[in-house]
């Protein structure tokens, strides 16, 4: 029997899980706009027992703003384990950031992006590659 | 074949990225710009999808 599975007739698919890092001020601003939040402000913020300098974003019902340290890709915040602000609001911000950053990058490459909201609250983006090279 | 990258961002901000319609290793190159822009890779999985024609051919070979 001939082996019909030659290298040429295999299409490889590729699934990657990514831990989001907040590094792009433009995408932070887009995420704020998307969620109806005030625009991010570069400043030093006094948290309960510390100060943090970076791009400050005020989340709904959070006592202190979150501070995006875009040079390090991390966010500083103090919500006292949820007492001073719900974790879900921060998660929602991260989701909006990842969606806006993906769209910005894909469009920069000339690709077409369509967005869908899924029933479980996820955002699905479909990026159709320009040129079809590959 | 249409080449697409599907991105699913869960409500907690975790991102899953999947390439479709690429031949060979090119899928990894195609999505790299997004991976690098979004953050750090937590895991990677390569899957092989065989063309429908090949599967049919194999099924026919296996018949007595």
CSV table of C-alpha atoms in Angstrom, one decimal:
chain,number,residue,atom,x,y,z
A,1,UNK,CA,0.0,0.0,0.0
A,2,UNK,CA,1.3,3.4,-0.9
A,3,UNK,CA,1.6,6.0,1.8
A,4,UNK,CA,-0.9,8.7,0.8
A,5,UNK,CA,0.2,11.0,3.6
A,6,UNK,CA,3.0,12.8,1.9
A,7,UNK,CA,4.5,16.0,3.3
A,8,UNK,CA,2.6,18.0,0.6
A,9,UNK,CA,-0.8,17.0,1.7
A,10,UNK,CA,-0.5,17.9,5.3
A,11,UNK,CA,-1.9,21.2,6.5
A,12,UNK,CA,-0.5,22.1,9.9
A,13,UNK,CA,-2.7,23.9,12.3
A,14,UNK,CA,-1.3,25.8,15.2
A,15,UNK,CA,-2.9,26.7,18.6
A,16,UNK,CA,-1.2,29.1,20.9
A,17,UNK,CA,-2.4,30.3,24.4
A,18,UNK,CA,-1.1,33.7,25.2
A,19,UNK,CA,-0.7,35.5,28.6
A,20,UNK,CA,-1.6,39.1,27.8
A,21,UNK,CA,0.9,41.8,28.7
A,22,UNK,CA,-0.2,45.4,28.5
A,23,UNK,CA,2.5,47.2,26.6
A,24,UNK,CA,0.8,49.5,24.1
A,25,UNK,CA,-0.6,52.9,25.2
A,26,UNK,CA,-2.6,53.2,22.0
A,27,UNK,CA,-4.4,49.9,22.7
A,28,UNK,CA,-4.9,51.0,26.3
A,29,UNK,CA,-6.7,54.1,25.1
A,30,UNK,CA,-8.8,52.1,22.7
A,31,UNK,CA,-9.7,49.6,25.4
A,32,UNK,CA,-10.9,52.5,27.6
A,33,UNK,CA,-13.0,53.9,24.7
A,34,UNK,CA,-14.5,50.5,24.0
A,35,UNK,CA,-15.5,50.1,27.7
A,36,UNK,CA,-16.8,53.7,28.0
A,37,UNK,CA,-14.1,54.5,30.6
A,38,UNK,CA,-12.3,57.8,30.9
A,39,UNK,CA,-9.1,58.1,28.9
A,40,UNK,CA,-5.8,56.8,30.5
A,41,UNK,CA,-3.6,59.4,32.1
A,42,UNK,CA,0.1,59.2,32.6
A,43,UNK,CA,0.6,60.0,36.2
A,44,UNK,CA,1.8,59.0,39.7
A,45,UNK,CA,-1.1,57.4,41.6
A,46,UNK,CA,-1.3,57.0,45.4
A,47,UNK,CA,-2.5,53.6,46.2
A,48,UNK,CA,-3.4,52.6,49.8
A,49,UNK,CA,0.2,52.0,50.9
A,50,UNK,CA,2.3,52.8,47.9
A,51,UNK,CA,2.6,54.9,44.8
A,52,UNK,CA,2.7,53.8,41.2
A,53,UNK,CA,3.7,55.7,38.1
A,54,UNK,CA,2.3,54.8,34.7
A,55,UNK,CA,-0.8,55.0,32.6
A,56,UNK,CA,-3.6,55.3,35.1
A,57,UNK,CA,-7.1,53.9,34.2
A,58,UNK,CA,-10.1,54.3,36.5
A,59,UNK,CA,-12.2,51.2,36.5
A,60,UNK,CA,-15.9,51.3,37.5
A,61,UNK,CA,-16.4,51.3,41.3
A,62,UNK,CA,-12.6,50.8,42.0
A,63,UNK,CA,-11.3,52.9,44.9
A,64,UNK,CA,-7.9,53.4,43.2
A,65,UNK,CA,-7.0,53.5,39.5
A,66,UNK,CA,-5.1,50.7,38.0
A,67,UNK,CA,-1.7,51.7,36.7
A,68,UNK,CA,-0.4,50.2,33.5
A,69,UNK,CA,3.4,50.1,33.4
A,70,UNK,CA,3.7,49.7,29.7
A,71,UNK,CA,7.5,49.5,29.7
A,72,UNK,CA,7.3,46.4,31.9
A,73,UNK,CA,4.0,44.9,30.5
A,74,UNK,CA,2.4,44.7,33.9
A,75,UNK,CA,-0.4,46.4,35.9
A,76,UNK,CA,-0.2,47.7,39.4
A,77,UNK,CA,-3.3,47.9,41.5
A,78,UNK,CA,-4.7,47.6,45.0
A,79,UNK,CA,-8.3,46.4,45.2
A,80,UNK,CA,-7.8,44.8,48.7
A,81,UNK,CA,-8.7,41.3,47.4
A,82,UNK,CA,-11.9,42.5,45.8
A,83,UNK,CA,-13.1,44.8,48.6
A,84,UNK,CA,-12.1,48.0,46.8
A,85,UNK,CA,-12.9,46.8,43.3
A,86,UNK,CA,-14.1,43.7,41.5
A,87,UNK,CA,-11.6,41.5,39.8
A,88,UNK,CA,-14.1,41.1,36.9
A,89,UNK,CA,-13.7,44.7,36.0
A,90,UNK,CA,-9.9,44.3,35.6
A,91,UNK,CA,-10.5,41.1,33.6
A,92,UNK,CA,-12.9,42.9,31.3
A,93,UNK,CA,-10.2,45.6,30.8
A,94,UNK,CA,-7.6,43.0,29.9
A,95,UNK,CA,-10.0,41.4,27.4
A,96,UNK,CA,-10.8,44.7,25.8
A,97,UNK,CA,-7.0,45.5,25.6
A,98,UNK,CA,-6.2,42.2,24.0
A,99,UNK,CA,-9.0,42.6,21.4
A,100,UNK,CA,-8.0,46.2,20.5
A,101,UNK,CA,-4.3,45.3,20.4
A,102,UNK,CA,-5.0,42.4,18.1
A,103,UNK,CA,-7.1,44.5,15.7
A,104,UNK,CA,-4.5,47.3,15.7
A,105,UNK,CA,-1.7,44.8,14.8
A,106,UNK,CA,-3.6,42.9,12.2
A,107,UNK,CA,-4.7,46.1,10.4
A,108,UNK,CA,-1.2,47.4,10.5
A,109,UNK,CA,-0.2,44.3,8.5
A,110,UNK,CA,-3.0,45.0,6.0
A,111,UNK,CA,-5.2,42.1,7.1
A,112,UNK,CA,-9.0,42.2,7.4
A,113,UNK,CA,-10.5,41.7,10.9
A,114,UNK,CA,-14.1,40.8,11.8
A,115,UNK,CA,-15.3,40.6,15.4
A,116,UNK,CA,-17.9,38.5,17.0
A,117,UNK,CA,-19.2,38.2,20.6
A,118,UNK,CA,-19.6,34.6,21.8
A,119,UNK,CA,-22.3,33.4,24.3
A,120,UNK,CA,-19.7,32.7,27.0
A,121,UNK,CA,-18.6,36.3,27.0
A,122,UNK,CA,-15.5,35.7,24.9
A,123,UNK,CA,-14.6,37.9,21.9
A,124,UNK,CA,-13.7,36.1,18.7
A,125,UNK,CA,-11.7,37.9,16.1
A,126,UNK,CA,-11.2,36.4,12.6
A,127,UNK,CA,-8.1,37.7,10.8
A,128,UNK,CA,-8.1,37.1,7.1
A,129,UNK,CA,-4.6,37.4,5.7
A,130,UNK,CA,-3.9,39.8,3.0
A,131,UNK,CA,-2.2,38.4,-0.1
A,132,UNK,CA,-2.7,34.8,1.0
A,133,UNK,CA,1.1,34.1,1.0
A,134,UNK,CA,2.4,31.2,2.9
B,1,UNK,CA,-7.2,28.0,0.5
B,2,UNK,CA,-8.1,31.0,2.6
B,3,UNK,CA,-5.6,31.7,5.3
B,4,UNK,CA,-7.1,32.9,8.6
B,5,UNK,CA,-6.0,33.4,12.2
B,6,UNK,CA,-8.8,33.0,14.8
B,7,UNK,CA,-8.3,34.8,18.1
B,8,UNK,CA,-10.6,34.0,21.0
B,9,UNK,CA,-10.2,36.3,24.0
B,10,UNK,CA,-11.9,34.9,27.1
B,11,UNK,CA,-13.6,37.2,29.7
B,12,UNK,CA,-10.6,37.0,31.9
B,13,UNK,CA,-8.3,38.3,29.1
B,14,UNK,CA,-6.6,35.0,28.2
B,15,UNK,CA,-6.1,34.7,24.5
B,16,UNK,CA,-6.2,31.7,22.3
B,17,UNK,CA,-4.9,32.0,18.8
B,18,UNK,CA,-5.4,29.4,16.0
B,19,UNK,CA,-4.1,29.4,12.5
B,20,UNK,CA,-6.1,27.8,9.7
B,21,UNK,CA,-5.4,27.0,6.0
B,22,UNK,CA,-1.6,27.2,6.1
B,23,UNK,CA,0.7,24.7,4.6
B,24,UNK,CA,3.5,23.2,6.7
B,25,UNK,CA,5.4,25.5,9.2
B,26,UNK,CA,4.2,28.8,7.6
B,27,UNK,CA,1.3,28.9,10.2
B,28,UNK,CA,3.8,29.6,12.9
B,29,UNK,CA,5.4,32.5,11.1
B,30,UNK,CA,2.0,33.9,10.1
B,31,UNK,CA,0.8,34.4,13.7
B,32,UNK,CA,4.1,35.4,15.3
B,33,UNK,CA,3.4,39.1,14.9
B,34,UNK,CA,0.3,38.8,17.0
B,35,UNK,CA,1.8,36.6,19.6
B,36,UNK,CA,4.7,39.0,20.1
B,37,UNK,CA,2.3,42.0,20.2
B,38,UNK,CA,0.0,40.5,22.8
B,39,UNK,CA,2.3,39.1,25.4
B,40,UNK,CA,4.0,35.8,26.2
B,41,UNK,CA,3.2,32.4,24.9
B,42,UNK,CA,1.8,30.2,27.7
B,43,UNK,CA,1.5,27.0,25.5
B,44,UNK,CA,1.7,25.9,21.9
B,45,UNK,CA,0.1,22.9,20.2
B,46,UNK,CA,0.7,21.7,16.7
B,47,UNK,CA,-2.0,19.7,15.0
B,48,UNK,CA,-2.0,18.0,11.6
B,49,UNK,CA,-5.1,18.2,9.5
B,50,UNK,CA,-5.1,15.9,6.5
B,51,UNK,CA,-6.9,16.8,3.2
B,52,UNK,CA,-10.2,15.0,2.9
B,53,UNK,CA,-9.1,13.4,-0.3
B,54,UNK,CA,-6.2,11.6,1.4
B,55,UNK,CA,-8.4,10.2,4.1
B,56,UNK,CA,-10.8,8.9,1.5
B,57,UNK,CA,-7.9,7.3,-0.4
B,58,UNK,CA,-6.7,5.6,2.8
B,59,UNK,CA,-10.1,4.3,3.6
B,60,UNK,CA,-10.4,2.7,0.2
B,61,UNK,CA,-6.9,1.1,0.5
B,62,UNK,CA,-8.0,-0.5,3.8
B,63,UNK,CA,-11.0,-2.2,2.4
B,64,UNK,CA,-10.6,-5.9,1.7
